[in-house]
Amino acid sequence: MLTTARALGGEVVACVAGPASLAESMQALSFDRIIHWQVAEDLPAEVCAAEIAARAIREAPQAVLASDAASARVILGQAAAALKAAIVASVRSLARKDGRIIVSRATAEGKVLEDIAVPGAAAVIYDGDDMDAPAAVTAATETIPVTSGQMKVVETLAAAEGAGLLTALRVIGVGMGLGSKENLSAVEELATALNAAIACTLPVCNDMRWLADHNVVGSSHSQIAPDLYIAAGISGAPNHLSGVRDAKITVAVNNDPEARIFKFCDYGIVGDMHEIVPALTAALQ
Amino acid sequence: MKAAVVFKCTRNPVDAKVKLDGTVSWEGVKLAATDDDPAAMQIAKAIAGSDEIIAISIGDGDPAWAAARGAARTILVADAYAEAEASRTGALLAACVRRAPELEVVVLGDSSWDFALVSALIGQLGWPALAGVTAAEPAPEGLKVTRKVGNIRQVLTVAVPVVLAAAAGEEEKNPPGMRDILQARKKPLEKLKAADLDPALSAAETVGFRYPDTPSARLIDGKDPQAACVELLAALRADGAL
């Protein structure tokens, strides 16, 4: 996101709403300045939205970029309205041409990029690759304490189950192509051979009850970033893909060569998962 | 508590037609209810209790979707359509909300089909907001709201007015049948024109389409499963993934 912002030229300022540790992590990156709204522990980041929007008017940026995290999108909306900025989601890159910002966004399930020319400021929800941009020097940080707001966190419940999925280096995900719960045993054998955790799509949990809620990966459930993600019998619905897009290497196994997942993965085997999964286990052993 | 639910305001990405020249056509595609719209309706009902729910939508699709699920009346901007740049749609929806000044809560689906719509409505309305919401109920402070952040559930108290973007944790249970839909079509429907609400036209314009320059996936023929797996593992080992 930082690299994308740099493509427009000029100063790049990080607006951070959260604890001190979050601002410290931003200091490791090559921002020119950091403005840190240091919110009290019992407040959500969204309490800063109006204040960040007001600051955006003073700073008058050409573009505001946010991740698709829930808090970031709320704050972006307020900043966009304050700046009377165009607002676009699924954005992969920004460029400047003839005095306008060209916003490139993924459309048609990521098959195509749509270039949108914006004459004024642009507020975008970034959906591209993140690259390391380490800082040569630590950026100056302005800290603004936030101690009250119209919202308050009264309880935080960490899921007891499924925590291993979030930190697993290797994950095997299964979709409706699994066919039946009995076929899970072959996936479990592969997971053992690969030292991997098992994830699934939403219908595998909700409709079929083959796996539990804490196994679900997707925009409405867990987002994971393993080194290796193997998607077996998964078509590639947007909900699921947004939960695994930070995986370093994605492998898809699907018998439909036109399956959407093949547009998203690094490696794909076009074949029957019921043959490929046991063969992969055997090859690993 | 007075609540509105915003529904069927985005296009399903599956419906986009990519032409041979790489351009995208949405011709004939109606706006659709997202997977998160039923969750928005459920949350609106939990908040409203015995109060009526106002439904708000745009486009020329069947406006009875929310009425069939319990909304008392519907406001529809029939000549508006979802755009790639969402600020105008957000302004239209915000103008509809302002027509019902008694409203304290607006709920809409937090759909990845177009996250910009949620942000645009929040900004144009200027109310505090939370996204990723899975449940809400009235509380002395206003509302008690539950949302999911990664693998963590947060419970918050929030004052009203507020916008809640609802994320579905499961598919809709017991969707209305044809009889409910037919009865819903008899409920009050206020049809507006975009010009009546006077939001400025978006100055953004689509100037082109192109295929992503990301490298294609390396596809391996799985007709011979053993050979395919050997080839895959060699590639993964070369990448350092194993």
Coordinates of C-alpha atoms in Angstrom, one line a residue:
Chain A
M1 CA 0.0 0.0 0.0
L2 CA 2.9 2.3 0.8
T3 CA 4.6 1.6 -2.5
T4 CA 1.3 2.3 -4.3
A5 CA 0.9 5.6 -2.6
R6 CA 4.5 6.5 -3.6
A7 CA 3.6 6.1 -7.2
L8 CA 1.7 9.4 -7.0
G9 CA 4.7 11.3 -5.8
G10 CA 4.9 13.6 -2.8
E11 CA 4.8 13.0 0.9
V12 CA 3.2 9.8 2.2
V13 CA 1.8 10.1 5.7
A14 CA 0.6 7.1 7.8
C15 CA -2.6 7.8 9.9
V16 CA -2.6 5.2 12.6
A17 CA -5.5 4.7 15.1
G18 CA -4.7 2.2 17.8
P19 CA -2.2 1.2 20.5
A20 CA 1.4 2.4 20.6
S21 CA 2.6 -1.0 19.3
L22 CA 0.8 -0.3 16.0
A23 CA 2.5 3.0 15.6
E24 CA 5.8 1.4 16.4
S25 CA 5.3 -1.2 13.7
M26 CA 4.6 1.7 11.2
Q27 CA 7.9 3.3 12.2
A28 CA 9.7 0.3 10.7
L29 CA 8.3 1.3 7.3
S30 CA 9.4 4.2 5.0
F31 CA 6.6 6.7 5.7
D32 CA 7.5 10.4 5.6
R33 CA 5.4 11.2 8.7
I34 CA 3.2 9.3 11.1
I35 CA 0.2 10.7 12.8
H36 CA -0.8 8.4 15.6
W37 CA -4.2 8.6 17.3
Q38 CA -3.4 6.6 20.4
V39 CA -6.8 5.3 21.5
A40 CA -7.4 4.1 25.0
E41 CA -7.5 0.3 25.4
D42 CA -11.3 0.2 25.7
L43 CA -12.1 2.2 22.6
P44 CA -12.3 1.0 19.0
A45 CA -10.3 2.8 16.3
E46 CA -13.5 4.0 14.7
V47 CA -13.9 6.7 17.5
C48 CA -11.1 8.6 15.7
A49 CA -13.0 8.7 12.3
A50 CA -14.4 12.2 12.6
E51 CA -11.1 13.6 13.9
I52 CA -9.1 11.9 11.1
A53 CA -11.5 13.2 8.6
A54 CA -11.1 16.7 9.9
R55 CA -7.3 16.3 9.8
A56 CA -7.6 15.1 6.2
I57 CA -9.1 18.4 5.3
R58 CA -6.1 20.2 6.7
E59 CA -3.6 17.8 5.1
A60 CA -5.4 17.9 1.8
P61 CA -4.0 14.7 0.3
Q62 CA -4.4 13.7 -3.3
A63 CA -5.3 10.2 -2.2
V64 CA -6.2 8.3 0.9
L65 CA -5.6 4.5 0.9
A66 CA -7.0 2.0 3.4
S67 CA -6.9 -1.7 3.8
D68 CA -10.2 -3.6 3.7
A69 CA -10.1 -4.1 7.5
A70 CA -13.5 -3.1 9.0
S71 CA -12.1 -0.2 11.1
A72 CA -10.1 1.2 8.2
R73 CA -13.1 1.2 5.8
V74 CA -15.2 3.2 8.3
I75 CA -12.4 5.7 8.8
L76 CA -11.8 5.9 5.0
G77 CA -15.5 6.7 4.4
Q78 CA -15.5 9.7 6.7
A79 CA -12.2 11.0 5.2
A80 CA -13.5 10.5 1.7
A81 CA -16.6 12.5 2.4
A82 CA -14.6 15.3 4.1
L83 CA -12.4 15.5 1.0
K84 CA -15.2 15.1 -1.4
A85 CA -13.1 12.3 -2.8
A86 CA -14.1 9.6 -5.3
I87 CA -14.3 6.3 -3.4
V88 CA -13.3 3.0 -5.1
A89 CA -12.8 -0.5 -3.7
S90 CA -10.6 -3.5 -4.9
V91 CA -7.9 -1.1 -5.9
R92 CA -4.6 -2.6 -7.2
S93 CA -2.6 0.5 -8.3
L94 CA -2.6 4.2 -8.6
A95 CA -1.0 6.4 -11.2
R96 CA -1.1 10.0 -12.4
K97 CA -2.0 11.0 -15.9
D98 CA -3.0 14.4 -17.4
G99 CA -3.7 15.9 -14.0
R100 CA -6.0 13.0 -13.0
I101 CA -5.4 10.1 -10.8
I102 CA -5.9 6.8 -12.6
V103 CA -7.3 4.2 -10.1
S104 CA -7.0 0.6 -11.3
R105 CA -9.4 -1.7 -9.6
A106 CA -10.1 -5.4 -10.0
T107 CA -13.5 -6.2 -11.5
A108 CA -15.4 -9.2 -12.8
E109 CA -13.9 -11.4 -10.0
G110 CA -10.4 -10.1 -10.7
K111 CA -10.4 -11.3 -14.3
V112 CA -10.0 -7.7 -15.5
L113 CA -8.6 -4.4 -14.3
E114 CA -10.8 -1.3 -14.7
D115 CA -9.0 2.0 -15.0
I116 CA -11.0 4.9 -13.5
A117 CA -9.9 8.5 -14.0
V118 CA -10.5 10.7 -11.0
P119 CA -10.2 14.4 -11.4
G120 CA -10.0 15.3 -7.7
A121 CA -8.9 13.4 -4.6
A122 CA -9.3 9.6 -4.5
A123 CA -10.1 7.4 -1.5
V124 CA -9.4 3.8 -2.2
I125 CA -9.7 0.5 -0.5
Y126 CA -6.5 -1.3 -1.4
D127 CA -6.5 -4.9 -2.5
G128 CA -3.1 -5.3 -4.1
D129 CA 0.1 -7.0 -3.1
D130 CA 1.9 -5.7 -0.1
M131 CA 5.7 -5.3 -0.4
D132 CA 8.3 -4.6 2.2
A133 CA 9.2 -1.0 2.3
P134 CA 11.7 -0.8 5.3
A135 CA 12.6 2.6 6.7
A136 CA 16.1 4.0 6.3
V137 CA 15.3 6.5 9.1
T138 CA 12.5 6.5 11.6
A139 CA 9.7 8.9 10.6
A140 CA 8.6 11.7 12.9
T141 CA 5.6 10.6 14.8
E142 CA 2.9 13.0 16.1
T143 CA 0.9 11.4 18.9
I144 CA -2.7 12.4 19.6
P145 CA -4.3 10.8 22.7
V146 CA -7.9 9.7 22.4
T147 CA -9.5 8.9 25.7
S148 CA -13.3 9.1 25.0
G149 CA -15.8 8.4 22.2
Q150 CA -19.3 7.3 21.4
M151 CA -18.3 3.7 21.3
K152 CA -16.7 1.5 23.9
V153 CA -15.3 -2.1 23.8
V154 CA -16.9 -3.9 26.8
E155 CA -15.8 -7.4 26.1
T156 CA -13.2 -9.2 23.9
L157 CA -13.7 -12.9 23.3
A158 CA -10.8 -14.8 21.8
A159 CA -11.8 -18.0 20.1
A160 CA -10.4 -20.9 22.0
E161 CA -10.5 -23.2 19.0
G162 CA -9.0 -22.5 15.6
A163 CA -6.2 -20.4 16.9
G164 CA -3.7 -22.8 15.4
L165 CA -5.2 -22.1 11.9
L166 CA -4.3 -18.5 12.2
T167 CA -0.6 -19.2 12.9
A168 CA -0.1 -22.3 10.8
L169 CA 2.6 -22.1 8.2
R170 CA 0.8 -24.6 6.0
V171 CA -2.9 -24.9 5.5
I172 CA -5.1 -27.3 3.4
G173 CA -8.5 -25.8 2.6
V174 CA -11.4 -28.0 1.5
G175 CA -14.5 -26.9 -0.4
M176 CA -17.7 -28.6 -1.6
G177 CA -15.6 -30.7 -4.0
L178 CA -14.8 -32.8 -0.9
G179 CA -18.1 -34.6 -1.6
S180 CA -18.7 -36.1 1.8
K181 CA -17.5 -36.0 5.3
E182 CA -16.0 -39.5 4.9
N183 CA -13.5 -38.0 2.4
L184 CA -12.0 -35.8 5.1
S185 CA -9.8 -38.7 6.2
A186 CA -7.7 -38.4 3.1
V187 CA -7.3 -34.7 3.7
E188 CA -6.3 -35.3 7.3
E189 CA -3.7 -37.8 6.2
L190 CA -2.2 -35.1 3.9
A191 CA -2.4 -32.6 6.7
T192 CA -0.4 -34.9 8.9
A193 CA 2.2 -35.6 6.1
L194 CA 2.5 -31.9 5.5
N195 CA 2.3 -30.7 9.1
A196 CA -0.6 -28.5 8.0
A197 CA -3.8 -27.2 9.6
I198 CA -7.2 -27.8 7.9
A199 CA -9.5 -25.0 6.8
C200 CA -12.7 -24.9 4.8
T201 CA -15.1 -22.7 2.9
L202 CA -18.3 -21.4 4.5
P203 CA -20.7 -23.9 2.8
V204 CA -18.6 -26.9 4.0
C205 CA -19.3 -25.7 7.6
N206 CA -22.8 -24.1 7.3
D207 CA -24.5 -26.2 4.8
M208 CA -22.8 -29.6 5.1
R209 CA -21.5 -29.5 8.7
W210 CA -18.4 -31.4 7.6
L211 CA -16.1 -29.0 9.6
A212 CA -16.6 -26.6 12.4
D213 CA -17.0 -22.8 12.3
H214 CA -13.5 -22.2 13.5
N215 CA -12.2 -24.0 10.4
V216 CA -13.9 -21.5 8.1
V217 CA -11.6 -19.1 6.2
G218 CA -13.1 -16.1 4.4
S219 CA -14.0 -12.4 4.6
S220 CA -16.7 -13.2 7.2
H221 CA -14.4 -15.5 9.3
S222 CA -10.7 -16.0 9.7
Q223 CA -8.1 -14.4 7.4
I224 CA -4.9 -16.4 7.2
A225 CA -1.4 -15.9 5.8
P226 CA 0.4 -19.2 5.7
D227 CA 3.5 -19.9 3.7
L228 CA 1.6 -22.5 1.7
Y229 CA -2.1 -22.9 1.1
I230 CA -3.5 -25.9 -0.7
A231 CA -7.1 -25.4 -1.9
A232 CA -8.7 -28.7 -2.6
G233 CA -12.1 -28.9 -4.3
I234 CA -12.5 -25.1 -3.9
S235 CA -14.0 -23.1 -6.8
G236 CA -12.7 -19.8 -5.5
A237 CA -15.7 -17.7 -4.3
P238 CA -14.7 -14.1 -3.4
N239 CA -15.6 -14.6 0.3
H240 CA -13.1 -17.4 0.6
L241 CA -10.4 -15.9 -1.5
S242 CA -10.3 -12.7 0.6
G243 CA -9.5 -14.9 3.6
V244 CA -6.4 -16.5 1.9
R245 CA -5.0 -13.8 -0.3
D246 CA -2.1 -13.2 2.0
A247 CA -0.8 -16.8 1.6
K248 CA 2.7 -16.7 0.1
I249 CA 2.1 -19.6 -2.2
T250 CA -1.3 -21.0 -3.2
V251 CA -1.9 -24.4 -4.8
A252 CA -5.3 -25.3 -6.2
V253 CA -6.6 -28.8 -7.0
N254 CA -9.8 -28.8 -9.0
N255 CA -11.2 -30.9 -11.8
D256 CA -12.7 -27.9 -13.5
P257 CA -10.0 -26.1 -15.6
E258 CA -12.3 -23.0 -15.7
A259 CA -12.6 -22.8 -11.9
R260 CA -12.1 -19.3 -10.6
I261 CA -9.4 -20.5 -8.1
F262 CA -7.0 -21.1 -11.0
K263 CA -6.9 -17.4 -11.7
F264 CA -5.8 -16.8 -8.1
C265 CA -3.3 -19.5 -7.4
D266 CA 0.4 -19.9 -8.1
Y267 CA 0.2 -23.6 -9.0
G268 CA -2.8 -25.7 -10.0
I269 CA -3.4 -29.3 -10.6
V270 CA -6.4 -29.9 -12.9
G271 CA -7.6 -33.2 -11.6
D272 CA -9.8 -35.0 -9.2
M273 CA -9.0 -34.1 -5.6
H274 CA -9.9 -37.6 -4.5
E275 CA -7.0 -38.9 -6.6
I276 CA -4.6 -36.0 -6.2
V277 CA -4.8 -35.7 -2.4
P278 CA -3.8 -39.3 -1.6
A279 CA -1.1 -39.1 -4.4
L280 CA 0.3 -36.0 -2.8
T281 CA 0.4 -37.7 0.6
A282 CA 2.2 -40.7 -0.9
A283 CA 4.7 -38.4 -2.7
L284 CA 5.4 -36.6 0.6
Q285 CA 6.0 -39.8 2.4
Chain B
M1 CA -35.7 1.8 18.0
K2 CA -36.1 3.3 14.5
A3 CA -34.0 1.3 12.0
A4 CA -33.5 1.3 8.3
V5 CA -32.1 -1.5 6.2
V6 CA -30.3 -0.8 3.0
F7 CA -30.4 -3.7 0.5
K8 CA -29.8 -4.8 -3.1
C9 CA -27.5 -1.9 -3.9
T10 CA -24.5 -3.8 -5.5
R11 CA -23.8 -6.0 -8.5
N12 CA -22.8 -9.6 -8.2
P13 CA -19.3 -9.8 -9.6
V14 CA -20.2 -13.2 -11.0
D15 CA -22.7 -11.5 -13.4
A16 CA -20.0 -9.3 -15.1
K17 CA -19.5 -10.3 -18.7
V18 CA -15.9 -10.0 -20.0
K19 CA -15.9 -9.4 -23.7
L20 CA -13.3 -10.7 -26.1
D21 CA -11.6 -7.3 -26.2
G22 CA -11.3 -7.3 -22.4
T23 CA -14.0 -4.8 -21.7
V24 CA -16.6 -5.6 -19.0
S25 CA -20.3 -5.3 -19.6
W26 CA -23.0 -5.2 -16.9
E27 CA -25.8 -4.9 -19.5
G28 CA -29.0 -6.5 -18.3
V29 CA -27.5 -7.2 -14.8
K30 CA -29.9 -6.2 -12.0
L31 CA -28.6 -5.2 -8.6
A32 CA -28.7 -8.2 -6.3
A33 CA -29.0 -9.0 -2.6
T34 CA -25.6 -10.0 -1.2
D35 CA -24.9 -12.8 1.2
D36 CA -24.7 -10.2 3.9
D37 CA -28.1 -8.5 3.2
P38 CA -30.1 -11.1 5.1
A39 CA -27.8 -10.6 8.1
A40 CA -28.4 -6.9 7.9
M41 CA -32.2 -7.6 7.9
Q42 CA -31.9 -9.8 10.9
I43 CA -29.9 -7.2 12.8
A44 CA -32.3 -4.5 11.9
K45 CA -35.2 -6.6 13.2
A46 CA -33.3 -7.3 16.5
I47 CA -32.8 -3.6 16.9
A48 CA -36.2 -2.4 15.9
G49 CA -38.2 -4.7 18.1
S50 CA -41.8 -3.7 17.7
D51 CA -40.9 -0.5 15.7
E52 CA -41.2 -0.5 12.0
I53 CA -38.2 -1.0 9.7
I54 CA -37.8 1.2 6.7
A55 CA -36.1 -0.4 3.7
I56 CA -34.0 1.6 1.2
S57 CA -32.7 0.5 -2.1
I58 CA -31.8 1.6 -5.6
G59 CA -32.2 0.1 -9.1
D60 CA -34.9 -1.5 -11.1
G61 CA -35.0 -4.9 -9.4
D62 CA -37.9 -6.3 -7.3
P63 CA -38.1 -3.9 -4.3
A64 CA -40.1 -6.4 -2.2
W65 CA -37.0 -8.2 -0.9
A66 CA -36.9 -6.4 2.4
A67 CA -40.6 -6.0 2.8
A68 CA -41.0 -9.8 2.4
R69 CA -38.6 -10.1 5.4
G70 CA -40.4 -7.8 7.6
A71 CA -39.8 -4.2 6.5
A72 CA -42.9 -2.0 6.8
R73 CA -42.2 0.2 3.9
T74 CA -39.6 0.7 1.2
I75 CA -37.9 3.8 -0.3
L76 CA -36.6 3.1 -3.8
V77 CA -34.5 5.2 -6.1
A78 CA -35.4 3.3 -9.2
D79 CA -33.3 5.2 -11.8
A80 CA -30.1 4.9 -9.8
Y81 CA -27.5 2.1 -10.5
A82 CA -24.4 0.9 -8.7
E83 CA -21.3 2.6 -10.1
A84 CA -17.7 1.7 -9.9
E85 CA -17.1 4.9 -8.0
A86 CA -19.4 4.7 -5.0
S87 CA -19.7 8.3 -3.7
R88 CA -22.8 9.1 -5.7
T89 CA -24.6 6.0 -4.6
G90 CA -23.6 6.7 -1.0
A91 CA -25.0 10.2 -1.4
L92 CA -28.3 8.9 -2.8
L93 CA -28.7 6.4 0.0
A94 CA -27.8 9.0 2.6
A95 CA -30.4 11.4 1.1
C96 CA -33.0 8.6 1.5
V97 CA -32.1 8.1 5.1
R98 CA -32.5 11.8 5.8
R99 CA -36.1 11.7 4.4
A100 CA -36.9 9.7 7.6
P101 CA -35.4 11.9 10.3
E102 CA -36.7 9.6 13.1
L103 CA -34.1 6.9 12.0
E104 CA -31.5 6.1 14.7
V105 CA -29.8 3.1 13.1
V106 CA -29.0 2.2 9.5
V107 CA -27.9 -1.4 8.7
L108 CA -26.5 -2.7 5.5
G109 CA -24.6 -5.7 4.3
D110 CA -20.9 -5.5 4.7
S111 CA -20.3 -7.2 1.3
S112 CA -17.0 -7.7 -0.4
W113 CA -18.9 -7.3 -3.7
D114 CA -18.2 -3.6 -3.2
F115 CA -16.7 -2.5 0.1
A116 CA -16.7 1.1 -1.3
L117 CA -20.5 1.3 -1.0
V118 CA -20.4 0.8 2.8
S119 CA -17.6 3.4 3.2
A120 CA -19.4 5.9 0.9
L121 CA -22.7 5.6 2.8
I122 CA -20.9 6.0 6.2
G123 CA -19.1 9.1 4.9
Q124 CA -22.0 10.7 3.2
L125 CA -24.3 10.2 6.2
G126 CA -21.6 11.4 8.6
W127 CA -22.7 9.1 11.4
P128 CA -20.4 7.0 13.6
A129 CA -20.2 3.4 12.2
L130 CA -19.0 -0.1 12.7
A131 CA -18.4 -2.7 10.1
G132 CA -18.1 -6.5 10.4
V133 CA -21.1 -6.6 12.7
T134 CA -22.5 -10.0 13.5
A135 CA -25.2 -9.0 16.1
A136 CA -26.8 -6.0 17.8
E137 CA -29.5 -5.3 20.3
P138 CA -30.8 -2.3 22.2
A139 CA -28.9 -1.3 25.3
P140 CA -29.1 1.6 27.8
E141 CA -26.2 3.3 26.0
G142 CA -27.9 2.9 22.7
L143 CA -26.9 -0.4 21.2
K144 CA -24.8 -3.4 22.3
V145 CA -23.0 -4.6 19.1
T146 CA -20.9 -7.7 18.5
R147 CA -18.4 -7.8 15.7
K148 CA -15.8 -10.3 14.5
V149 CA -12.2 -9.0 14.0
G150 CA -10.1 -11.9 12.7
N151 CA -10.6 -14.7 15.2
I152 CA -11.7 -12.4 18.0
R153 CA -15.2 -11.3 18.9
Q154 CA -15.6 -7.8 20.3
V155 CA -18.7 -6.6 22.1
L156 CA -19.1 -2.8 22.1
T157 CA -21.6 -0.3 23.4
V158 CA -22.4 2.4 20.9
A159 CA -24.5 5.5 21.0
V160 CA -27.1 6.3 18.2
P161 CA -27.3 7.4 15.5
V162 CA -25.0 4.8 14.0
V163 CA -24.4 2.9 10.8
L164 CA -23.8 -0.9 11.2
A165 CA -22.4 -3.0 8.3
A166 CA -23.5 -6.5 8.9
A167 CA -21.3 -9.6 8.0
A168 CA -23.1 -12.9 7.6
G169 CA -21.8 -15.8 9.6
E170 CA -24.1 -18.2 7.9
E171 CA -26.5 -18.4 5.0
E172 CA -30.1 -17.1 5.4
K173 CA -32.4 -19.5 7.2
N174 CA -36.0 -19.7 6.2
P175 CA -36.1 -17.2 3.3
P176 CA -39.6 -16.0 2.5
G177 CA -41.7 -18.0 0.1
M178 CA -43.7 -16.7 -2.9
R179 CA -46.7 -16.0 -0.7
D180 CA -44.7 -13.7 1.5
I181 CA -43.2 -12.0 -1.5
L182 CA -46.6 -11.4 -3.1
Q183 CA -48.0 -9.9 0.2
A184 CA -44.9 -7.8 0.5
R185 CA -45.6 -6.2 -2.9
K186 CA -48.7 -4.7 -1.3
K187 CA -46.7 -2.8 1.3
P188 CA -46.0 0.9 0.8
L189 CA -43.4 1.7 -1.8
E190 CA -42.1 5.2 -2.2
K191 CA -40.4 5.6 -5.6
L192 CA -38.0 8.4 -6.0
K193 CA -35.9 9.7 -8.9
A194 CA -32.2 10.4 -8.4
A195 CA -32.7 13.9 -9.6
D196 CA -35.2 14.5 -6.7
L197 CA -32.4 13.8 -4.2
D198 CA -29.9 16.0 -6.1
P199 CA -26.6 14.3 -5.4
A200 CA -23.8 15.6 -7.6
L201 CA -22.9 13.3 -10.5
S202 CA -19.6 11.5 -10.0
A203 CA -16.8 13.2 -11.9
A204 CA -14.9 9.9 -12.1
E205 CA -15.1 8.0 -15.4
T206 CA -13.9 4.6 -16.6
V207 CA -11.2 5.1 -19.2
G208 CA -10.3 1.5 -20.0
F209 CA -10.1 -2.1 -19.1
R210 CA -7.0 -4.4 -19.3
Y211 CA -6.0 -7.9 -18.2
P212 CA -3.9 -8.0 -15.1
D213 CA -0.2 -8.4 -15.8
T214 CA 0.3 -10.9 -13.0
P215 CA 1.8 -14.1 -14.1
S216 CA -0.6 -16.9 -14.8
A217 CA -0.7 -19.9 -12.5
R218 CA 1.4 -22.9 -13.5
L219 CA -1.2 -25.5 -14.3
I220 CA -0.3 -29.2 -14.1
D221 CA -2.4 -31.9 -15.8
G222 CA -3.7 -34.2 -13.1
K223 CA -4.5 -37.2 -15.4
D224 CA -1.5 -38.9 -14.0
P225 CA -1.9 -38.0 -10.3
Q226 CA 1.5 -39.4 -9.2
A227 CA 3.4 -37.6 -11.9
A228 CA 1.4 -34.4 -11.2
C229 CA 2.3 -34.5 -7.5
V230 CA 5.9 -35.1 -8.1
E231 CA 6.0 -32.1 -10.5
L232 CA 4.2 -30.0 -7.9
L233 CA 6.4 -30.9 -5.0
A234 CA 9.5 -30.2 -7.0
A235 CA 8.2 -26.8 -7.8
L236 CA 7.3 -26.1 -4.2
R237 CA 10.7 -27.2 -3.0
A238 CA 12.3 -25.0 -5.6
D239 CA 10.2 -22.1 -4.2
G240 CA 11.3 -22.9 -0.6
A241 CA 7.7 -23.6 0.4
L242 CA 8.6 -27.2 1.6

